[in-house]
């Protein structure tokens, strides 16, 4: 019954915001056009707002799970038109808080201790409330100020029901709209399902937070709060409370005398450090998750929270990404195309010349503008859009990277509109590439990998010995088969000689033919044949 109620609410939102108008009816097959024309609201509900605005408002009307879906969908700029992606990026995850009594009950159930014993103070008024969880401030008995993040009660059941409905709508969309396959709706829903279900596990977020904090220990650029592991469970996470200005509060930052140019540049440096030094990056760096420590306005420091979504890079992807970016901004489109093939991002049989021409056609107009006016993130989006036409496989780590880069660049230009991201990125990438091929870099790589090589050496040696033994065994079998073949050949030769001799004897003494017992001759011949086969 609840599922039917939810379905009715979704259909009502589709009708109210006329989402059927997002479909080009004339390009549908006959039954698709008939289905759209039979929708009853087409003839009495009007909504002339831009399509992207209508889509955003419909998701807001459907509640927090669909809002979260819209936020994640906005990152798939390789699939969406620019106006839709930009509008969905405006979705704000501000949700009505749930009662503090429920938060207390979840904490006590997860930690097995009354809140009064766990904390010296627990504030029932939530600091923030989002679609997945809400946050309460508290104080430990040791005197440390902390925040407690609590998963919304019953949210997993709601999420799974909505995801089932999303899969249904995706399959209907593919059936009705011929071009829907290009948008890969089922794949998008599957990505969303994995992302949002991962966010329900606060132990995962706590582990990500600890890793990021360790990576930037004593950093002058980024501070990550400490996790209090004794108070962490799947539905509860307690960490150090942070104090800073929201990065989106630009007026307050300027009023405090913050060096905005340095703040913007440091955001770019933090991003590239995470990707190319650590291969581990915060992939949800929207303004709500970033604060600024302005205790020293001349040296502003970022504060990062909410590490539920992170990206990782394999060394091979990291190398190819750096090479791609450097080649791209040098307009070496041939190398960009070849790197995509070499990395396996596009099929091995891709015509490199055609791919190069497609990249040049899309990107050359971009470079007619000054570098400082070029959006680095949008260049990556356009590059991935071109690659998708050449059957580029979806690379989850690259999608997260693209999303994060767009966030970082957009935020940086809000802080300092003259930000030239490439001016900051190019020296970093070139230095990183030089480090990889320098003697020190090679030595560091050997040092880092030596323990693994040593540990795997006995196994490799055993495999080599087993291979040699197997080869020797095969050689022995081949020799035995050759000897057997030679014996058979010898027997056949002897039989041939005997038959020839018998034939000669019969010719020489024809009178014996009449005396031969033909049955005996036949049996003798069969016996000789079997003897020859042994």
Coordinates of C-alpha atoms in Angstrom, one line a residue:
X1 CA 0.0 0.0 0.0
X2 CA 2.8 2.4 0.9
X3 CA 4.5 1.6 -2.4
X4 CA 1.3 2.5 -4.3
X5 CA 1.1 5.8 -2.3
X6 CA 4.7 6.6 -3.2
X7 CA 4.1 5.8 -6.8
X8 CA 1.0 8.0 -6.9
X9 CA 3.1 10.9 -5.4
X10 CA 5.7 10.5 -8.1
X11 CA 3.1 10.5 -10.9
X12 CA 1.6 13.6 -9.4
X13 CA 5.0 15.3 -9.4
X14 CA 5.5 14.3 -13.1
X15 CA 2.1 15.8 -13.9
X16 CA 2.4 19.0 -11.9
X17 CA 5.8 19.9 -13.4
X18 CA 5.0 18.5 -16.8
X19 CA 8.1 16.3 -17.0
X20 CA 6.5 14.6 -20.0
X21 CA 7.5 17.8 -21.9
X22 CA 11.1 16.9 -21.4
X23 CA 10.6 14.2 -24.1
X24 CA 10.7 14.9 -27.8
X25 CA 7.4 13.2 -28.6
X26 CA 8.0 13.3 -32.4
X27 CA 11.1 11.1 -32.1
X28 CA 9.2 8.4 -30.2
X29 CA 8.0 5.1 -31.8
X30 CA 4.3 4.9 -32.5
X31 CA 3.3 3.3 -29.1
X32 CA 5.5 5.7 -27.3
X33 CA 3.8 8.7 -28.9
X34 CA 0.4 7.1 -28.2
X35 CA 1.3 6.7 -24.5
X36 CA 2.4 10.3 -24.1
X37 CA -0.7 11.6 -25.9
X38 CA -3.0 9.6 -23.7
X39 CA -1.6 11.2 -20.5
X40 CA -4.7 13.0 -19.1
X41 CA -2.8 16.0 -17.6
X42 CA -1.4 17.1 -20.9
X43 CA -4.7 18.8 -21.7
X44 CA -5.4 20.8 -18.5
X45 CA -2.1 21.3 -16.6
X46 CA 0.3 24.1 -17.9
X47 CA 3.8 24.7 -16.6
X48 CA 6.0 27.1 -18.8
X49 CA 9.0 27.2 -16.5
X50 CA 12.3 26.1 -18.1
X51 CA 12.7 22.3 -18.3
X52 CA 15.7 22.2 -15.9
X53 CA 13.9 24.3 -13.3
X54 CA 10.8 22.0 -13.5
X55 CA 13.0 18.9 -13.1
X56 CA 14.8 20.4 -10.0
X57 CA 11.5 21.4 -8.4
X58 CA 10.0 18.0 -9.0
X59 CA 12.9 16.3 -7.2
X60 CA 12.5 18.8 -4.3
X61 CA 8.8 18.0 -4.1
X62 CA 9.6 14.2 -3.9
X63 CA 11.7 14.6 -0.8
X64 CA 15.3 14.0 0.4
X65 CA 16.0 10.7 -1.4
X66 CA 15.2 12.2 -4.8
X67 CA 17.0 15.4 -3.8
X68 CA 20.1 13.3 -3.2
X69 CA 19.6 11.5 -6.5
X70 CA 19.4 14.9 -8.3
X71 CA 22.7 16.0 -6.6
X72 CA 24.5 12.8 -7.8
X73 CA 22.8 13.0 -11.2
X74 CA 24.2 16.5 -11.6
X75 CA 27.7 15.1 -11.6
X76 CA 27.1 13.1 -14.7
X77 CA 27.7 16.0 -17.1
X78 CA 28.9 13.5 -19.7
X79 CA 25.3 12.4 -20.0
X80 CA 23.3 15.6 -19.2
X81 CA 22.7 18.8 -21.1
X82 CA 24.5 21.8 -19.4
X83 CA 21.3 23.6 -18.4
X84 CA 20.0 20.5 -16.6
X85 CA 23.3 19.7 -14.9
X86 CA 23.7 23.3 -13.7
X87 CA 20.2 23.5 -12.3
X88 CA 20.4 20.2 -10.5
X89 CA 23.6 21.3 -8.9
X90 CA 21.5 23.9 -7.0
X91 CA 19.7 21.3 -5.1
X92 CA 20.1 22.0 -1.3
X93 CA 20.0 19.1 1.1
X94 CA 18.2 21.0 3.9
X95 CA 15.7 18.6 5.4
X96 CA 13.3 18.8 8.3
X97 CA 15.1 17.4 11.4
X98 CA 13.7 14.2 13.1
X99 CA 13.0 14.3 16.9
X100 CA 16.0 14.4 19.2
X101 CA 14.5 11.5 21.2
X102 CA 14.9 9.3 18.2
X103 CA 18.5 10.3 17.9
X104 CA 19.1 9.6 21.5
X105 CA 17.5 6.2 21.2
X106 CA 19.7 5.3 18.2
X107 CA 22.8 6.4 20.0
X108 CA 22.0 4.4 23.2
X109 CA 21.0 1.3 21.2
X110 CA 24.2 1.4 19.1
X111 CA 26.6 2.2 21.9
X112 CA 24.8 0.3 24.6
X113 CA 25.1 3.1 27.2
X114 CA 22.7 5.9 28.3
X115 CA 23.5 9.3 26.6
X116 CA 24.0 10.8 30.1
X117 CA 26.9 8.4 30.8
X118 CA 28.4 8.8 27.3
X119 CA 28.5 12.6 27.3
X120 CA 29.0 15.3 29.8
X121 CA 26.5 17.3 27.7
X122 CA 24.3 16.4 24.7
X123 CA 22.4 19.2 22.9
X124 CA 19.0 18.0 21.8
X125 CA 18.7 20.8 19.2
X126 CA 20.4 19.5 16.0
X127 CA 23.1 21.6 14.4
X128 CA 22.3 20.4 10.9
X129 CA 19.9 18.0 9.3
X130 CA 20.3 16.3 5.9
X131 CA 18.6 13.6 3.9
X132 CA 20.7 10.8 5.4
X133 CA 21.7 11.9 8.9
X134 CA 21.6 14.8 11.3
X135 CA 24.2 16.2 13.7
X136 CA 24.1 17.1 17.4
X137 CA 26.8 18.9 19.4
X138 CA 28.0 17.3 22.6
X139 CA 30.8 17.3 25.1
X140 CA 32.8 14.3 26.3
X141 CA 33.6 13.8 30.0
X142 CA 37.2 14.5 29.1
X143 CA 36.2 18.0 28.2
X144 CA 36.5 17.7 24.4
X145 CA 33.8 19.3 22.3
X146 CA 32.4 16.9 19.7
X147 CA 29.6 16.4 17.3
X148 CA 27.5 13.2 17.0
X149 CA 26.2 12.2 13.6
X150 CA 23.2 9.9 13.6
X151 CA 21.6 8.1 10.6
X152 CA 17.9 8.9 10.1
X153 CA 15.6 6.2 11.5
X154 CA 14.1 3.9 8.9
X155 CA 15.8 5.7 6.1
X156 CA 17.3 2.5 4.5
X157 CA 13.9 1.0 4.0
X158 CA 12.7 4.2 2.3
X159 CA 15.8 4.4 0.1
X160 CA 15.4 0.8 -1.1
X161 CA 11.8 1.3 -2.0
X162 CA 12.6 4.5 -3.9
X163 CA 15.4 2.8 -5.7
X164 CA 13.1 0.0 -6.8
X165 CA 10.8 2.6 -8.3
X166 CA 13.7 4.3 -10.0
X167 CA 14.7 1.1 -11.7
X168 CA 11.1 0.6 -12.9
X169 CA 11.0 4.1 -14.4
X170 CA 14.4 3.6 -16.0
X171 CA 13.2 0.5 -17.8
X172 CA 10.0 2.2 -18.9
X173 CA 12.0 5.1 -20.2
X174 CA 14.3 2.9 -22.2
X175 CA 11.2 1.1 -23.7
X176 CA 9.3 4.3 -24.5
X177 CA 12.1 6.7 -25.5
X178 CA 14.5 5.4 -28.2
X179 CA 17.3 7.7 -27.3
X180 CA 17.1 7.0 -23.5
X181 CA 19.7 4.2 -23.8
X182 CA 22.4 6.9 -24.5
X183 CA 21.6 8.4 -21.1
X184 CA 22.1 5.0 -19.5
X185 CA 19.4 5.5 -16.8
X186 CA 19.8 2.0 -15.3
X187 CA 23.5 2.6 -14.9
X188 CA 22.9 6.0 -13.3
X189 CA 20.4 4.5 -10.8
X190 CA 22.9 1.7 -10.0
X191 CA 25.7 4.2 -9.3
X192 CA 23.3 6.2 -7.1
X193 CA 22.3 3.0 -5.2
X194 CA 25.9 2.1 -4.4
X195 CA 26.8 5.7 -3.4
X196 CA 23.8 6.3 -1.1
X197 CA 23.9 2.8 0.5
X198 CA 27.6 3.4 1.3
X199 CA 26.7 6.7 3.0
X200 CA 24.4 4.8 5.4
X201 CA 27.5 3.1 7.0
X202 CA 29.1 5.7 9.2
X203 CA 32.0 3.3 10.0
X204 CA 33.0 3.7 6.4
X205 CA 32.8 7.5 6.7
X206 CA 34.8 7.4 9.9
X207 CA 37.6 5.3 8.2
X208 CA 37.7 7.7 5.3
X209 CA 38.0 10.7 7.7
X210 CA 40.8 9.1 9.6
X211 CA 42.7 8.3 6.4
X212 CA 42.3 11.8 5.1
X213 CA 43.4 13.3 8.4
X214 CA 46.5 11.1 8.4
X215 CA 47.3 12.2 4.8
X216 CA 47.2 15.9 5.8
X217 CA 48.7 15.6 9.3
X218 CA 50.3 18.9 10.3
X219 CA 49.3 20.5 6.9
X220 CA 49.1 24.2 6.6
X221 CA 46.4 23.9 4.0
X222 CA 43.8 21.4 5.2
X223 CA 42.5 20.3 8.6
X224 CA 40.4 17.2 9.1
X225 CA 38.8 16.6 12.5
X226 CA 39.7 13.6 14.7
X227 CA 37.4 10.6 14.9
X228 CA 36.6 9.2 18.3
X229 CA 36.4 5.6 17.5
X230 CA 35.1 4.4 20.8
X231 CA 31.9 6.2 20.0
X232 CA 31.5 5.0 16.4
X233 CA 29.1 2.4 15.1
X234 CA 27.3 1.8 11.8
X235 CA 24.6 4.4 12.6
X236 CA 26.5 6.7 14.9
X237 CA 29.8 8.6 14.4
X238 CA 31.4 11.0 17.0
X239 CA 34.2 13.3 16.0
X240 CA 36.0 16.5 17.0
X241 CA 33.9 19.7 16.7
X242 CA 35.3 22.2 14.2
X243 CA 35.1 26.0 14.2
X244 CA 35.3 28.1 11.1
X245 CA 33.4 30.2 8.6
X246 CA 31.4 28.4 5.9
X247 CA 33.4 28.7 2.6
X248 CA 30.3 30.0 0.9
X249 CA 30.1 33.0 3.3
X250 CA 32.3 35.2 1.1
X251 CA 31.3 38.5 2.6
X252 CA 32.4 37.3 6.1
X253 CA 35.6 35.9 4.7
X254 CA 36.5 39.2 3.1
X255 CA 35.4 41.2 6.1
X256 CA 37.9 39.2 8.2
X257 CA 40.7 40.2 5.8
X258 CA 41.2 36.7 4.3
X259 CA 43.6 36.4 1.5
X260 CA 41.1 35.2 -1.1
X261 CA 43.6 34.6 -3.9
X262 CA 45.6 32.3 -1.6
X263 CA 42.5 30.6 -0.4
X264 CA 41.3 29.8 -3.9
X265 CA 44.8 28.6 -5.0
X266 CA 45.1 26.4 -1.9
X267 CA 41.8 24.7 -2.8
X268 CA 43.3 23.7 -6.2
X269 CA 46.6 22.5 -4.6
X270 CA 44.7 20.4 -2.0
X271 CA 42.7 18.7 -4.8
X272 CA 45.8 17.9 -6.9
X273 CA 47.7 16.8 -3.8
X274 CA 45.0 14.3 -2.9
X275 CA 44.8 12.9 -6.5
X276 CA 48.5 12.7 -7.4
X277 CA 50.2 12.4 -4.0
X278 CA 47.8 10.2 -2.1
X279 CA 45.5 8.7 -4.8
X280 CA 42.7 9.2 -2.3
X281 CA 40.5 12.3 -2.5
X282 CA 37.4 13.8 -0.9
X283 CA 34.8 13.4 -3.6
X284 CA 32.0 15.5 -2.0
X285 CA 33.6 18.9 -1.7
X286 CA 30.5 21.0 -2.1
X287 CA 30.3 24.3 0.0
X288 CA 28.3 22.6 2.8
X289 CA 31.2 20.4 3.6
X290 CA 33.9 23.0 3.6
X291 CA 34.8 25.6 6.2
X292 CA 37.7 28.0 6.6
X293 CA 39.9 28.6 9.6
X294 CA 40.6 32.4 9.6
X295 CA 42.6 32.5 12.9
X296 CA 45.4 33.7 10.6
X297 CA 43.6 35.5 7.6
X298 CA 46.9 35.8 5.7
X299 CA 47.3 32.0 5.8
X300 CA 43.7 30.7 5.6
X301 CA 43.2 27.0 6.1
X302 CA 40.5 24.8 4.8
X303 CA 38.5 22.5 7.1
X304 CA 36.9 19.4 5.5
X305 CA 34.1 17.3 6.9
X306 CA 31.6 14.6 5.7
X307 CA 34.0 12.2 4.0
X308 CA 31.2 9.6 3.2
X309 CA 32.1 9.8 -0.5
X310 CA 35.8 9.4 -1.5
X311 CA 37.6 8.5 -4.7
X312 CA 40.7 6.4 -5.2
X313 CA 43.0 6.2 -8.2
X314 CA 45.0 3.3 -9.4
X315 CA 48.7 4.2 -10.3
X316 CA 48.0 3.4 -14.0
X317 CA 44.9 5.7 -14.1
X318 CA 46.8 8.4 -12.2
X319 CA 49.7 8.3 -14.7
X320 CA 47.4 8.3 -17.7
X321 CA 45.3 11.2 -16.3
X322 CA 48.4 13.3 -15.7
X323 CA 49.6 12.6 -19.2
X324 CA 46.2 13.4 -20.7
X325 CA 45.9 16.7 -18.9
X326 CA 49.4 17.9 -19.9
X327 CA 48.9 16.7 -23.5
X328 CA 45.5 18.3 -23.7
X329 CA 46.6 21.8 -22.6
X330 CA 49.5 21.5 -25.1
X331 CA 46.9 20.8 -27.7
X332 CA 48.6 17.4 -28.5
X333 CA 45.3 15.8 -29.5
X334 CA 47.0 12.8 -31.1
X335 CA 48.6 11.9 -27.8
X336 CA 45.3 12.4 -25.9
X337 CA 43.6 10.0 -28.3
X338 CA 46.4 7.4 -28.0
X339 CA 46.5 7.6 -24.2
X340 CA 42.8 6.9 -24.1
X341 CA 43.4 3.7 -26.1
X342 CA 46.5 2.7 -24.2
X343 CA 44.8 3.1 -20.9
X344 CA 41.8 0.9 -21.9
X345 CA 39.4 3.8 -21.5
X346 CA 38.2 3.3 -25.1
X347 CA 38.2 0.0 -27.1
X348 CA 41.6 -1.1 -28.4
X349 CA 40.3 -1.1 -32.0
X350 CA 39.3 2.6 -31.9
X351 CA 40.6 4.5 -34.9
X352 CA 43.0 6.9 -33.3
X353 CA 43.0 9.3 -36.2
X354 CA 39.2 9.7 -36.1
X355 CA 39.2 10.0 -32.3
X356 CA 41.9 12.7 -32.6
X357 CA 39.8 14.6 -35.1
X358 CA 36.8 14.5 -32.9
X359 CA 38.7 15.8 -29.9
X360 CA 40.2 18.6 -32.0
X361 CA 36.8 19.6 -33.4
X362 CA 35.3 20.0 -29.9
X363 CA 38.2 21.5 -28.0
X364 CA 40.0 23.8 -30.4
X365 CA 37.4 26.5 -30.1
X366 CA 37.8 26.4 -26.3
X367 CA 41.5 27.4 -26.6
X368 CA 40.7 30.5 -28.6
X369 CA 40.0 32.1 -25.2
X370 CA 42.6 33.1 -22.6
X371 CA 43.6 30.2 -20.3
X372 CA 42.2 32.0 -17.3
X373 CA 38.8 32.0 -18.9
X374 CA 38.7 28.3 -19.6
X375 CA 36.9 26.0 -17.2
X376 CA 39.3 23.2 -16.5
X377 CA 36.4 21.0 -15.2
X378 CA 34.2 21.7 -18.3
X379 CA 37.1 20.8 -20.6
X380 CA 37.2 17.4 -18.9
X381 CA 33.5 17.0 -19.3
X382 CA 33.7 17.8 -23.0
X383 CA 36.6 15.3 -23.4
X384 CA 34.6 12.6 -21.7
X385 CA 31.5 13.4 -23.9
X386 CA 33.6 12.9 -27.0
X387 CA 35.1 9.7 -25.6
X388 CA 31.7 8.4 -24.8
X389 CA 30.8 8.6 -28.6
X390 CA 33.7 6.2 -29.1
X391 CA 32.2 3.7 -26.6
X392 CA 34.3 4.8 -23.7
X393 CA 33.6 2.5 -20.7
X394 CA 32.3 4.3 -17.6
X395 CA 35.2 4.9 -15.2
X396 CA 33.7 5.5 -11.7
X397 CA 36.9 7.0 -10.4
X398 CA 37.0 9.5 -13.3
X399 CA 33.3 10.4 -12.8
X400 CA 34.1 11.2 -9.1
X401 CA 37.2 13.1 -10.2
X402 CA 35.3 15.2 -12.7
X403 CA 32.6 16.0 -10.2
X404 CA 35.2 17.0 -7.6
X405 CA 37.2 19.1 -10.0
X406 CA 34.0 21.0 -11.0
X407 CA 33.2 21.7 -7.3
X408 CA 36.8 22.9 -6.6
X409 CA 37.0 25.1 -9.7
X410 CA 33.5 26.6 -9.2
X411 CA 34.3 27.3 -5.5
X412 CA 37.7 28.7 -6.3
X413 CA 36.2 31.2 -8.8
X414 CA 33.6 32.2 -6.3
X415 CA 36.3 33.1 -3.9
X416 CA 38.6 34.7 -6.5
X417 CA 37.0 35.3 -10.0
X418 CA 40.4 35.7 -11.6
X419 CA 41.6 32.2 -10.6
X420 CA 43.6 30.5 -13.4
X421 CA 43.3 26.9 -12.4
X422 CA 45.8 25.8 -15.1
X423 CA 48.4 28.3 -13.8
X424 CA 48.2 26.4 -10.4
X425 CA 47.8 22.9 -11.9
X426 CA 50.4 22.9 -14.6
X427 CA 53.5 23.3 -12.4
X428 CA 52.1 20.7 -10.0
X429 CA 51.5 18.1 -12.8
X430 CA 54.9 18.8 -14.5
X431 CA 56.7 18.4 -11.2
X432 CA 54.8 15.2 -10.5
X433 CA 55.7 13.8 -13.9
X434 CA 59.4 14.7 -13.5
X435 CA 59.4 13.1 -10.0
X436 CA 58.1 9.8 -11.4
X437 CA 61.0 9.4 -13.9
X438 CA 63.7 10.9 -11.8
X439 CA 66.3 8.6 -10.1
X440 CA 64.7 9.6 -6.7
X441 CA 61.3 8.7 -8.0
X442 CA 62.4 5.4 -9.4
X443 CA 64.3 4.7 -6.2
X444 CA 61.2 5.6 -4.1
X445 CA 59.0 3.3 -6.3
X446 CA 61.5 0.4 -5.8
X447 CA 61.6 1.1 -2.0
X448 CA 57.8 1.2 -1.8
X449 CA 57.3 -2.0 -3.8
X450 CA 60.3 -3.9 -2.5
X451 CA 58.5 -5.5 0.4
X452 CA 55.7 -6.8 -1.9
X453 CA 58.3 -8.1 -4.4
X454 CA 60.2 -9.9 -1.6
X455 CA 57.0 -11.4 -0.1
X456 CA 55.9 -12.6 -3.5
X457 CA 59.4 -13.8 -4.6
X458 CA 58.9 -17.4 -3.0
X459 CA 55.6 -17.7 -4.7
X460 CA 57.0 -16.6 -8.0
X461 CA 59.9 -19.0 -7.6
X462 CA 57.6 -21.9 -6.9
X463 CA 55.5 -21.0 -9.9
X464 CA 58.6 -20.9 -12.0
X465 CA 59.8 -24.3 -10.7
X466 CA 56.3 -25.7 -11.2
X467 CA 56.4 -24.3 -14.8
X468 CA 59.8 -25.9 -15.4
X469 CA 58.5 -29.3 -14.0
X470 CA 55.4 -29.1 -16.1
X471 CA 57.5 -28.3 -19.2
X472 CA 59.8 -31.2 -18.4
X473 CA 56.8 -33.5 -18.0
X474 CA 55.5 -32.4 -21.3
X475 CA 58.9 -33.1 -22.9
X476 CA 58.9 -36.6 -21.3
X477 CA 55.5 -37.3 -22.7
X478 CA 56.5 -36.1 -26.1
X479 CA 59.6 -38.3 -26.0
X480 CA 57.5 -41.3 -25.0
X481 CA 55.0 -40.6 -27.8
X482 CA 57.8 -40.3 -30.3
X483 CA 59.3 -43.6 -29.1
X484 CA 55.9 -45.3 -29.4
X485 CA 55.4 -43.9 -32.8
X486 CA 58.8 -45.1 -33.9
X487 CA 58.0 -48.7 -32.5
X488 CA 54.7 -48.7 -34.4
X489 CA 56.4 -47.5 -37.5
X490 CA 59.0 -50.4 -37.1
X491 CA 56.2 -53.0 -36.7
X492 CA 54.3 -51.7 -39.7
X493 CA 57.5 -51.8 -41.7
X494 CA 58.0 -55.5 -40.6
X495 CA 54.5 -56.3 -41.5
X496 CA 54.9 -54.8 -44.8
X497 CA 58.1 -56.8 -45.4
X498 CA 56.2 -60.0 -44.4
X499 CA 53.3 -59.3 -46.7
X500 CA 55.7 -58.6 -49.6
X501 CA 57.6 -61.8 -48.9
X502 CA 54.4 -63.8 -48.8
X503 CA 53.3 -62.3 -52.1
X504 CA 56.6 -63.1 -53.7
X505 CA 56.4 -66.7 -52.4
X506 CA 52.9 -67.1 -53.8
X507 CA 54.0 -65.9 -57.1
X508 CA 57.0 -68.2 -57.1
X509 CA 55.0 -71.3 -56.1
X510 CA 51.4 -70.9 -57.5
X511 CA 50.7 -74.5 -56.8
X512 CA 50.5 -73.6 -53.1
X513 CA 47.6 -71.3 -53.6
X514 CA 45.1 -74.2 -54.0
X515 CA 46.2 -75.7 -50.7
X516 CA 45.8 -72.5 -48.7
X517 CA 43.0 -72.3 -46.1
X518 CA 41.6 -68.9 -46.7
X519 CA 40.0 -68.7 -43.3
X520 CA 43.4 -69.3 -41.7
X521 CA 44.9 -66.6 -43.9
X522 CA 42.2 -64.1 -42.9
X523 CA 42.7 -64.8 -39.2
X524 CA 46.5 -64.6 -39.5
X525 CA 46.2 -61.3 -41.3
X526 CA 43.9 -59.9 -38.5
X527 CA 46.4 -61.1 -35.9
X528 CA 49.3 -59.4 -37.7
X529 CA 47.2 -56.2 -37.8
X530 CA 46.6 -56.2 -34.1
X531 CA 50.2 -57.0 -33.4
X532 CA 51.3 -54.1 -35.5
X533 CA 49.0 -51.7 -33.4
X534 CA 50.5 -52.6 -30.0

